PDB file of C-alpha atoms and ligand atoms in Angstrom:
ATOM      1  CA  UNK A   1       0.000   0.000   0.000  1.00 44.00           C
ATOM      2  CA  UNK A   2       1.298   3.764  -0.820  1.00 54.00           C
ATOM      3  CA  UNK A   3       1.672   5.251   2.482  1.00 88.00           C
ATOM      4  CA  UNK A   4       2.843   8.747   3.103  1.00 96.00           C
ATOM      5  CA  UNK A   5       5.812  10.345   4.566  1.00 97.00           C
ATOM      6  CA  UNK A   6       6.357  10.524   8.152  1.00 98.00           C
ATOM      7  CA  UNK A   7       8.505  13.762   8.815  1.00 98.00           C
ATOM      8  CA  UNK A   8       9.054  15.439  12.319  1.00 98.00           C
ATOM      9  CA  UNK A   9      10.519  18.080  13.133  1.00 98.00           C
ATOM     10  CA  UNK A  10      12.930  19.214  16.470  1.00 98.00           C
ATOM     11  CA  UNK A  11      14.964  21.561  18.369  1.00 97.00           C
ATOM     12  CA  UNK A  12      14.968  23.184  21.274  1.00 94.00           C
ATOM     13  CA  UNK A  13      12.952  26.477  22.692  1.00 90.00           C
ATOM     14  CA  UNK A  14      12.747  29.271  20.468  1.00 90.00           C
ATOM     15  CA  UNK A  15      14.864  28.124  17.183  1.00 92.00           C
ATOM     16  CA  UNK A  16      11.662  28.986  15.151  1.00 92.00           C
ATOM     17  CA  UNK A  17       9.757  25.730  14.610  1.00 94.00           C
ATOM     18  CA  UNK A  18       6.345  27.332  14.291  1.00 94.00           C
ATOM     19  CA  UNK A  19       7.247  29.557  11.184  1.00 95.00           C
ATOM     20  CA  UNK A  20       9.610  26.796   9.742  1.00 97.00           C
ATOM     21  CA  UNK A  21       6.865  24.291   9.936  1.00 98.00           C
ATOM     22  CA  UNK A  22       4.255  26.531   8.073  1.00 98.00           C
ATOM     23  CA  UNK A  23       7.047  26.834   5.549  1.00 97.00           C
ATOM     24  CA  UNK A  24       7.714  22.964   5.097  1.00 98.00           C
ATOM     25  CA  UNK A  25       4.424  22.503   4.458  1.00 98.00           C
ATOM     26  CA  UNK A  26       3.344  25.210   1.859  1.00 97.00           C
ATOM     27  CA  UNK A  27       6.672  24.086  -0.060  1.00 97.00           C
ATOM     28  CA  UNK A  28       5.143  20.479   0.081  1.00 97.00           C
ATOM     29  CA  UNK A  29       1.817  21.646  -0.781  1.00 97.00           C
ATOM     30  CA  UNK A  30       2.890  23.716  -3.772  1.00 96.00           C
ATOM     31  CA  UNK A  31       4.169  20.293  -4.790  1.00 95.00           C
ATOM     32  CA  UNK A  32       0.460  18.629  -4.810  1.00 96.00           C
ATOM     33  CA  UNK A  33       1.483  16.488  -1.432  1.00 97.00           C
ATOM     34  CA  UNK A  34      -1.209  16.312   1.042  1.00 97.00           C
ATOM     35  CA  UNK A  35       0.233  17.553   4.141  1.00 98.00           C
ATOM     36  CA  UNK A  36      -1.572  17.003   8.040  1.00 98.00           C
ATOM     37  CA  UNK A  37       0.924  18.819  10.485  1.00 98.00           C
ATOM     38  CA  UNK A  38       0.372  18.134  14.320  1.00 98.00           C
ATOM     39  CA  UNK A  39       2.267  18.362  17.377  1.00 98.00           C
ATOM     40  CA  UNK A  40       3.768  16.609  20.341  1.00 98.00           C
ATOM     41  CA  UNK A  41       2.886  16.159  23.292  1.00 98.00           C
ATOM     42  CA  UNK A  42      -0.607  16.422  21.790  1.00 98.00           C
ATOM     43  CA  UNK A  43      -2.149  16.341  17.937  1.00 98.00           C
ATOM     44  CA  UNK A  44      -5.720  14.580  19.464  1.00 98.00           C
ATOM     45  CA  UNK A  45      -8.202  15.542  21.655  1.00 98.00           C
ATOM     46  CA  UNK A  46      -6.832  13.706  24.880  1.00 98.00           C
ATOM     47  CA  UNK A  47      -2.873  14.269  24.405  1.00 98.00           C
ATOM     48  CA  UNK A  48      -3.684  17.742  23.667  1.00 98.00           C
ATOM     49  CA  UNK A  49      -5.253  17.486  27.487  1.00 98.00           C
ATOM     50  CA  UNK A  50      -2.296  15.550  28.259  1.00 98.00           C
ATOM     51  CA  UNK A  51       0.227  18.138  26.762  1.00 98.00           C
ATOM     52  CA  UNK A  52      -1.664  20.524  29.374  1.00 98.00           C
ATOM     53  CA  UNK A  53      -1.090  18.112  32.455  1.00 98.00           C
ATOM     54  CA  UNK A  54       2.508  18.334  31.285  1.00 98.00           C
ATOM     55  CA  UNK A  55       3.148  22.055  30.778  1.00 97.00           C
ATOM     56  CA  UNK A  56       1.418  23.669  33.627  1.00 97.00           C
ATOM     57  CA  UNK A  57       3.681  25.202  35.783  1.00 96.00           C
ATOM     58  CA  UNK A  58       2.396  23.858  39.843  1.00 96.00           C
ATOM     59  CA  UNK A  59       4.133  23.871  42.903  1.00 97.00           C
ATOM     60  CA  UNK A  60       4.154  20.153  43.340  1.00 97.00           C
ATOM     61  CA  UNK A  61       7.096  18.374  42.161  1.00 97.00           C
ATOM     62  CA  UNK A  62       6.623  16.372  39.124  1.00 97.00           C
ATOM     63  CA  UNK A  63       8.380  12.787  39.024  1.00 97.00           C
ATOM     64  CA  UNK A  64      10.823  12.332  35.582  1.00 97.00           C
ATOM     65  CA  UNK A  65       8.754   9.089  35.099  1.00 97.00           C
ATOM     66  CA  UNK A  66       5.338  10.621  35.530  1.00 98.00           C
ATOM     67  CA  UNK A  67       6.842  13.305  32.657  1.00 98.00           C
ATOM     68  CA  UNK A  68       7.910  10.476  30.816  1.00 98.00           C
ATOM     69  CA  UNK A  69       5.026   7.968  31.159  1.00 98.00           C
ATOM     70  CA  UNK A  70       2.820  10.948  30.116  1.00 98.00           C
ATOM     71  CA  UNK A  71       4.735  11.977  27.061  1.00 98.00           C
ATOM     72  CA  UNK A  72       4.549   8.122  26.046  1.00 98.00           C
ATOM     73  CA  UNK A  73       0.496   8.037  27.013  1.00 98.00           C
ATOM     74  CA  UNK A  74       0.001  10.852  25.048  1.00 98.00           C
ATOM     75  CA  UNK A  75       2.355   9.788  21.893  1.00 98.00           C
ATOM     76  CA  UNK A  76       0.498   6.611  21.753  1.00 98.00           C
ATOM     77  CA  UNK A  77      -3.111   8.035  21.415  1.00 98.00           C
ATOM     78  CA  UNK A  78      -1.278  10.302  18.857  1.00 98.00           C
ATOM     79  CA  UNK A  79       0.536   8.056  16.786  1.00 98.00           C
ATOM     80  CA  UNK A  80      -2.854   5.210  16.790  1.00 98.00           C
ATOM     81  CA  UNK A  81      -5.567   7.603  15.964  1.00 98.00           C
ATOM     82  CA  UNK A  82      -3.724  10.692  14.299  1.00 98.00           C
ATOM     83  CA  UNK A  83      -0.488  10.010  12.200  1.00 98.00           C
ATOM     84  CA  UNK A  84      -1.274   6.362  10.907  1.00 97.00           C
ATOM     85  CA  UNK A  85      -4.412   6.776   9.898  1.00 97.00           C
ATOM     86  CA  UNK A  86      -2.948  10.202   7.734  1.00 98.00           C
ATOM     87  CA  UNK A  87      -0.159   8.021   6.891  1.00 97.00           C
ATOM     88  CA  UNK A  88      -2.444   5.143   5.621  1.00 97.00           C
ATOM     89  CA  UNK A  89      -3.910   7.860   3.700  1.00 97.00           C
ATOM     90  CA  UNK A  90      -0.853   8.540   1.543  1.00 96.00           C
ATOM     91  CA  UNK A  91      -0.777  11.837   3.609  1.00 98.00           C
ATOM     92  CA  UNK A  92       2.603  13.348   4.822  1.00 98.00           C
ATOM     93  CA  UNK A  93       2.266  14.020   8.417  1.00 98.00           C
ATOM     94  CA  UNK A  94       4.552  16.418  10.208  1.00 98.00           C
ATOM     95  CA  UNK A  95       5.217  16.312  13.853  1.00 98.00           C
ATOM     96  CA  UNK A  96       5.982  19.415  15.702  1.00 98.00           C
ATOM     97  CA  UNK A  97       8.505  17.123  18.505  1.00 98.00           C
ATOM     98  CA  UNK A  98       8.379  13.194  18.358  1.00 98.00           C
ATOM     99  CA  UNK A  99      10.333  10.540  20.407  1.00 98.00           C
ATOM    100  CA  UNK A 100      13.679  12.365  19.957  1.00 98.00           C
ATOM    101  CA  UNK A 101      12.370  14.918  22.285  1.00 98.00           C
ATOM    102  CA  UNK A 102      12.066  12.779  25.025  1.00 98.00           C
ATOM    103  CA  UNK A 103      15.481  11.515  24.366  1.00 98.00           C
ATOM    104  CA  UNK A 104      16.425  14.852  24.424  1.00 98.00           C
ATOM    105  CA  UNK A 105      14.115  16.596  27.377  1.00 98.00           C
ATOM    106  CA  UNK A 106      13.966  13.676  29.233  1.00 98.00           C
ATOM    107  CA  UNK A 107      17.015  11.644  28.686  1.00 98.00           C
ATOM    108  CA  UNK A 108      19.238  14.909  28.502  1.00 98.00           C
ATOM    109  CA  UNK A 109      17.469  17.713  30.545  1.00 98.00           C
ATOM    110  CA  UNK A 110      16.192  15.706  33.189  1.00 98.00           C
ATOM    111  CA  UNK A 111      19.019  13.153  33.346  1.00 98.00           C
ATOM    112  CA  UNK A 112      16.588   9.773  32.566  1.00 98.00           C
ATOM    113  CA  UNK A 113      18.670   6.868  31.692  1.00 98.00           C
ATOM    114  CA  UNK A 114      18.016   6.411  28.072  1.00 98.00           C
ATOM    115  CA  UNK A 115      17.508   2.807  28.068  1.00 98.00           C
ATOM    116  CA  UNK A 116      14.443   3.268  30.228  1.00 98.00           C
ATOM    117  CA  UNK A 117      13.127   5.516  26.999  1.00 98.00           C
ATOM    118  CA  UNK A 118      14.047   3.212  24.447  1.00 98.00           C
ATOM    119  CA  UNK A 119      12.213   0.417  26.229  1.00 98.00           C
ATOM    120  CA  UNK A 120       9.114   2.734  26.155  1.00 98.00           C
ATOM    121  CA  UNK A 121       9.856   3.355  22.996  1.00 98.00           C
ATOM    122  CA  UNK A 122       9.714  -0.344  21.810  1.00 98.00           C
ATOM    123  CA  UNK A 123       6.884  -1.051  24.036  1.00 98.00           C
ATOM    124  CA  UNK A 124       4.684   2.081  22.391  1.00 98.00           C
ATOM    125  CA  UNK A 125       5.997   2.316  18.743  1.00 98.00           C
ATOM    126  CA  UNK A 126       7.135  -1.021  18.009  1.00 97.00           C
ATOM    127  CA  UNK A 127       9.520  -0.251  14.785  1.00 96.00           C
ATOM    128  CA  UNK A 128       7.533   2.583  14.026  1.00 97.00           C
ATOM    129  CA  UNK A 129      10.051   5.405  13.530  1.00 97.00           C
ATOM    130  CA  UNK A 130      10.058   9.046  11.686  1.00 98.00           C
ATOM    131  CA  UNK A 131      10.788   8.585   8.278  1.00 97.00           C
ATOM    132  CA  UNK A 132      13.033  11.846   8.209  1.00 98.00           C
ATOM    133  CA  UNK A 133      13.800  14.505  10.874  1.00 98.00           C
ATOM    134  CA  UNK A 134      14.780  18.319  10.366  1.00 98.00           C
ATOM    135  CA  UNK A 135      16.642  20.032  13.512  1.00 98.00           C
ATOM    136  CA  UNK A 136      16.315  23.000  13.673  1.00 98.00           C
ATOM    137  CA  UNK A 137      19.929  23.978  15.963  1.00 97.00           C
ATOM    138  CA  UNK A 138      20.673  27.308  17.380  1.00 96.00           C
ATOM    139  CA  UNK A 139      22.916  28.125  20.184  1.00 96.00           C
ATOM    140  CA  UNK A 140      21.358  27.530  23.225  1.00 95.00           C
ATOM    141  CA  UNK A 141      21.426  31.434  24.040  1.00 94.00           C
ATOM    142  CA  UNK A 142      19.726  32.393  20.927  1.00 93.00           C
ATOM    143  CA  UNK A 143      16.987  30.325  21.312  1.00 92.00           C
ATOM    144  CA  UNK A 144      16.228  31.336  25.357  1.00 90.00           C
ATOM    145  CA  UNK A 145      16.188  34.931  24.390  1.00 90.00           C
ATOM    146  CA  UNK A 146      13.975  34.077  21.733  1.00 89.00           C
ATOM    147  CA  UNK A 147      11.902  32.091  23.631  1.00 87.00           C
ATOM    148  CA  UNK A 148      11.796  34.588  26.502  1.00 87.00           C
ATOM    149  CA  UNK A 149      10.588  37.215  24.311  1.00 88.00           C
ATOM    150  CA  UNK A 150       7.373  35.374  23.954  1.00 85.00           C
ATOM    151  CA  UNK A 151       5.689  35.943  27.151  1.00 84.00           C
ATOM    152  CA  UNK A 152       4.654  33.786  30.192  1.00 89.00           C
ATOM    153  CA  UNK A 153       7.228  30.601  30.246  1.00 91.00           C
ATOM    154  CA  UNK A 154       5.445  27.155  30.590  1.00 94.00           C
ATOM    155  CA  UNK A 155       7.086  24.278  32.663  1.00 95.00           C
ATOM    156  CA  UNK A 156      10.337  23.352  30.195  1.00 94.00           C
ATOM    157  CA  UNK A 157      10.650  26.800  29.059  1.00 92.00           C
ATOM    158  CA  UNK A 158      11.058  28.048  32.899  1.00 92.00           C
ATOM    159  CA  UNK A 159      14.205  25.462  32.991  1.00 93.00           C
ATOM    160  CA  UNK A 160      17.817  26.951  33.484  1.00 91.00           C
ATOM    161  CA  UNK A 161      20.399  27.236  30.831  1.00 91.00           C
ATOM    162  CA  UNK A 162      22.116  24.111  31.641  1.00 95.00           C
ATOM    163  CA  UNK A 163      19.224  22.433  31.049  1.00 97.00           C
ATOM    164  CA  UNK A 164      19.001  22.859  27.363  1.00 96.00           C
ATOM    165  CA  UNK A 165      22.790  22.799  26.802  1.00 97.00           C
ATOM    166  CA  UNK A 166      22.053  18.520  27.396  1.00 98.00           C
ATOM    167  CA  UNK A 167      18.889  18.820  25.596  1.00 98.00           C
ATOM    168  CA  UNK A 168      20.820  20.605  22.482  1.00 98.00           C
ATOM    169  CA  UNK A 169      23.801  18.043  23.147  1.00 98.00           C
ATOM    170  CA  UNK A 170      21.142  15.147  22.952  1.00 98.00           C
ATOM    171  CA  UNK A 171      20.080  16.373  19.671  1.00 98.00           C
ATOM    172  CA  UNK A 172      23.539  16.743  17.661  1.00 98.00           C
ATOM    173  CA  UNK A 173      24.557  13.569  19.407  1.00 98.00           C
ATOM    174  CA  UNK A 174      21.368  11.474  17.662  1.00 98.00           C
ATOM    175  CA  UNK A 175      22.028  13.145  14.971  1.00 98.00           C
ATOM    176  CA  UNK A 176      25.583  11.870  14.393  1.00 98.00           C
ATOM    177  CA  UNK A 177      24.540   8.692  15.152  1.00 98.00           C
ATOM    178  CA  UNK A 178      21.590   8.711  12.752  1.00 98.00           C
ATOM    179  CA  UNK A 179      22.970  10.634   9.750  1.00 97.00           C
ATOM    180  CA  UNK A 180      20.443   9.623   7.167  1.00 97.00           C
ATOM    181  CA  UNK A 181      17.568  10.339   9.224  1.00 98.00           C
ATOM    182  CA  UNK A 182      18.474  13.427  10.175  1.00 98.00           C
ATOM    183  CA  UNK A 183      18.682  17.164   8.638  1.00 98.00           C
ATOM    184  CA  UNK A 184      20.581  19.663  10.252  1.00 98.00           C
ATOM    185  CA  UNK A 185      19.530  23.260  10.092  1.00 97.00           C
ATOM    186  CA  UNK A 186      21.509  26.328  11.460  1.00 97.00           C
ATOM    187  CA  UNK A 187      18.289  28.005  13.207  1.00 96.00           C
ATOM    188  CA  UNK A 188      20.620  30.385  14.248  1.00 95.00           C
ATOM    189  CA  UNK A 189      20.746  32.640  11.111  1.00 94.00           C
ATOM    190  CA  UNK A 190      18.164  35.238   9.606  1.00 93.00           C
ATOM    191  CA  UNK A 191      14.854  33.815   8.877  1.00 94.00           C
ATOM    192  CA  UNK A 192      15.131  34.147   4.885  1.00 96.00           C
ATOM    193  CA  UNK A 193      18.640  31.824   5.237  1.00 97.00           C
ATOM    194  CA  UNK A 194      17.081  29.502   6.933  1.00 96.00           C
ATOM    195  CA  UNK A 195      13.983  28.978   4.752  1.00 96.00           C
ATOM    196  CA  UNK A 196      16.872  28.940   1.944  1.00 97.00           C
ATOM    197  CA  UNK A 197      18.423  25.831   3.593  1.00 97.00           C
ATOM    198  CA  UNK A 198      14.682  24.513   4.577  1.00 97.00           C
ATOM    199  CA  UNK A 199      13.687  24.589   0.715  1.00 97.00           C
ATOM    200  CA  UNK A 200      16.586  22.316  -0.215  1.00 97.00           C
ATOM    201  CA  UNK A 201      16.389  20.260   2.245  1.00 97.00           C
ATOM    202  CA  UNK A 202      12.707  19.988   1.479  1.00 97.00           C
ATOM    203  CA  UNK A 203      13.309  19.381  -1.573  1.00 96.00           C
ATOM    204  CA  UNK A 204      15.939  17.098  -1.333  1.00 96.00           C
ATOM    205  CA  UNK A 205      13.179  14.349   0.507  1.00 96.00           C
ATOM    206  CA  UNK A 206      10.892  14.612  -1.785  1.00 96.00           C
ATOM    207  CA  UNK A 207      13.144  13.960  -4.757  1.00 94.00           C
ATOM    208  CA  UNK A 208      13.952  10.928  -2.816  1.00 92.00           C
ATOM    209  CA  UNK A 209      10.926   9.987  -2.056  1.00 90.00           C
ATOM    210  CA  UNK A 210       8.037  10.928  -4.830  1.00 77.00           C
TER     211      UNK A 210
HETATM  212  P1  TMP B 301       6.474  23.238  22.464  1.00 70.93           P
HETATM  213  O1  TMP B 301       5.659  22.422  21.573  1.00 70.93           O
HETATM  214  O2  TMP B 301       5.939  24.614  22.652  1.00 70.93           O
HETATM  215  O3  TMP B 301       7.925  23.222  22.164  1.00 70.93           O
HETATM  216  O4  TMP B 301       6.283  22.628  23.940  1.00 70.93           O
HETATM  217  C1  TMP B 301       6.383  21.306  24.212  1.00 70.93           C
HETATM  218  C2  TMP B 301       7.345  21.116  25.349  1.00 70.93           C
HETATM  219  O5  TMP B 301       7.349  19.737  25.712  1.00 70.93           O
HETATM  220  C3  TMP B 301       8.762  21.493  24.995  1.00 70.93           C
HETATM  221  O6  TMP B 301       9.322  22.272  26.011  1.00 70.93           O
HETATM  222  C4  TMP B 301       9.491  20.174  24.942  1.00 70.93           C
HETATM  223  C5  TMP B 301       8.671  19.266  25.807  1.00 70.93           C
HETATM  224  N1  TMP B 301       8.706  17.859  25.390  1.00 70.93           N
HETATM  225  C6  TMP B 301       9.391  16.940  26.176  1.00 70.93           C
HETATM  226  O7  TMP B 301       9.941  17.318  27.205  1.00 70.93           O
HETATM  227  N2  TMP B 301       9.415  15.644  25.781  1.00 70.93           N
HETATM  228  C7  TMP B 301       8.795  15.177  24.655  1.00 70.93           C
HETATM  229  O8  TMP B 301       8.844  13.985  24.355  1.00 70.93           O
HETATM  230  C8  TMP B 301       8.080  16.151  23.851  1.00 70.93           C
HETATM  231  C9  TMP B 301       7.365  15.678  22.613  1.00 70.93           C
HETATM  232  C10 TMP B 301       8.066  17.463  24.249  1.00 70.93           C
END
């Protein structure tokens, strides 16, 4: 059966995911693919209520494996009743954050042995695995002030600096170890260079793939 592209997108706070994203698409759309973008945690009624459970900012401490069960619960409603269904459709989904982010928040920013994730990763996905993934890299200073500029901070966003020097680390370090999966974008330039490296990259998958 045709099935569609599964591409997600990562990076940390503010290295412009949002505007990139809206980009991706309307360069895949002006190429007659059928495009559903969504997000993680959330993209379905109850991980969306999950997602909130998980940003709130509250004075009682939240456990690394409540974070991490809860990113899991809600990527499991996601990927079942959101991105394989599109998928099954011959639709291209594209994930604002997937499983790398856990890796990343979790296994880097909160310090969660990464063999605990990968066995939630096995026992939720099975061998289902993004297709391709663009990160979207900036210096972790960039992207804070960026970030900050937007207003109130949610839970991750409120973390220190430290904190997203492992989650950036994480990142480069799967995507070393993963070269043809990954994409690497310097997030750190002006918008228009980045959407110049975006397009080819873009580009670039769907040559490979259409
Ligand atoms: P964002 O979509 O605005 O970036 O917010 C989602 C937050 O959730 C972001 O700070 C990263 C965090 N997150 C994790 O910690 N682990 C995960 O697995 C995912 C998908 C997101």
């Amino acid at each position: 059966m045709k099935k569609g592209l599964f591409l997600t997108v990562e990076g940390a706070e503010g290295v412009g995911k949002s505007t990139n994203i809206s980009f991706i698409r309307s360069t895949l759309e002006s190429k007659g693919i059928k495009v559903v973008v969504t997000r993680e945690p959330g993209g379905t009624p109850m991980a969306e209520e999950i997602r909130e459970i998980l940003l709130k900012n509250r004075d009682e401490r939240v456990v690394e494996n409540s974070e991490l069960l809860l990113m899991f619960a809600a990527r499991a409603q996601h990927i079942e009743n959101l991105i394989k269904p599109a998928l099954l459709k011959g639709h291209w989904v594209i994930s604002d954050r997937f499983t790398d982010a856990t890796y990343a928040y979790q296994g880097g920013g909160r310090e969660v042995d990464a063999e605990r994730i990968s066995i939630l990763e096995k026992f939720v996905q099975g061998n289902f695995r993004p297709d391709k993934t663009i990160l979207l890299d900036a210096p972790v200073e960039i992207g804070m002030a960026r970030a900050h500029k937007r207003g109130e901070l949610d839970r991750f966003e409120n973390e220190k600096g430290m904190f997203f020097e492992r989650v950036r680390n994480v990142y480069l370090e799967r995507l070393s170890n993963e070269p043809d999966r990954f994409e690497l974008i310097d997030a750190s330039k002006q918008l228009v260079d980045v959407q110049v490296q975006l397009k080819s990259v873009v580009e670039s998958i769907v040559d490979q793939t259409v």
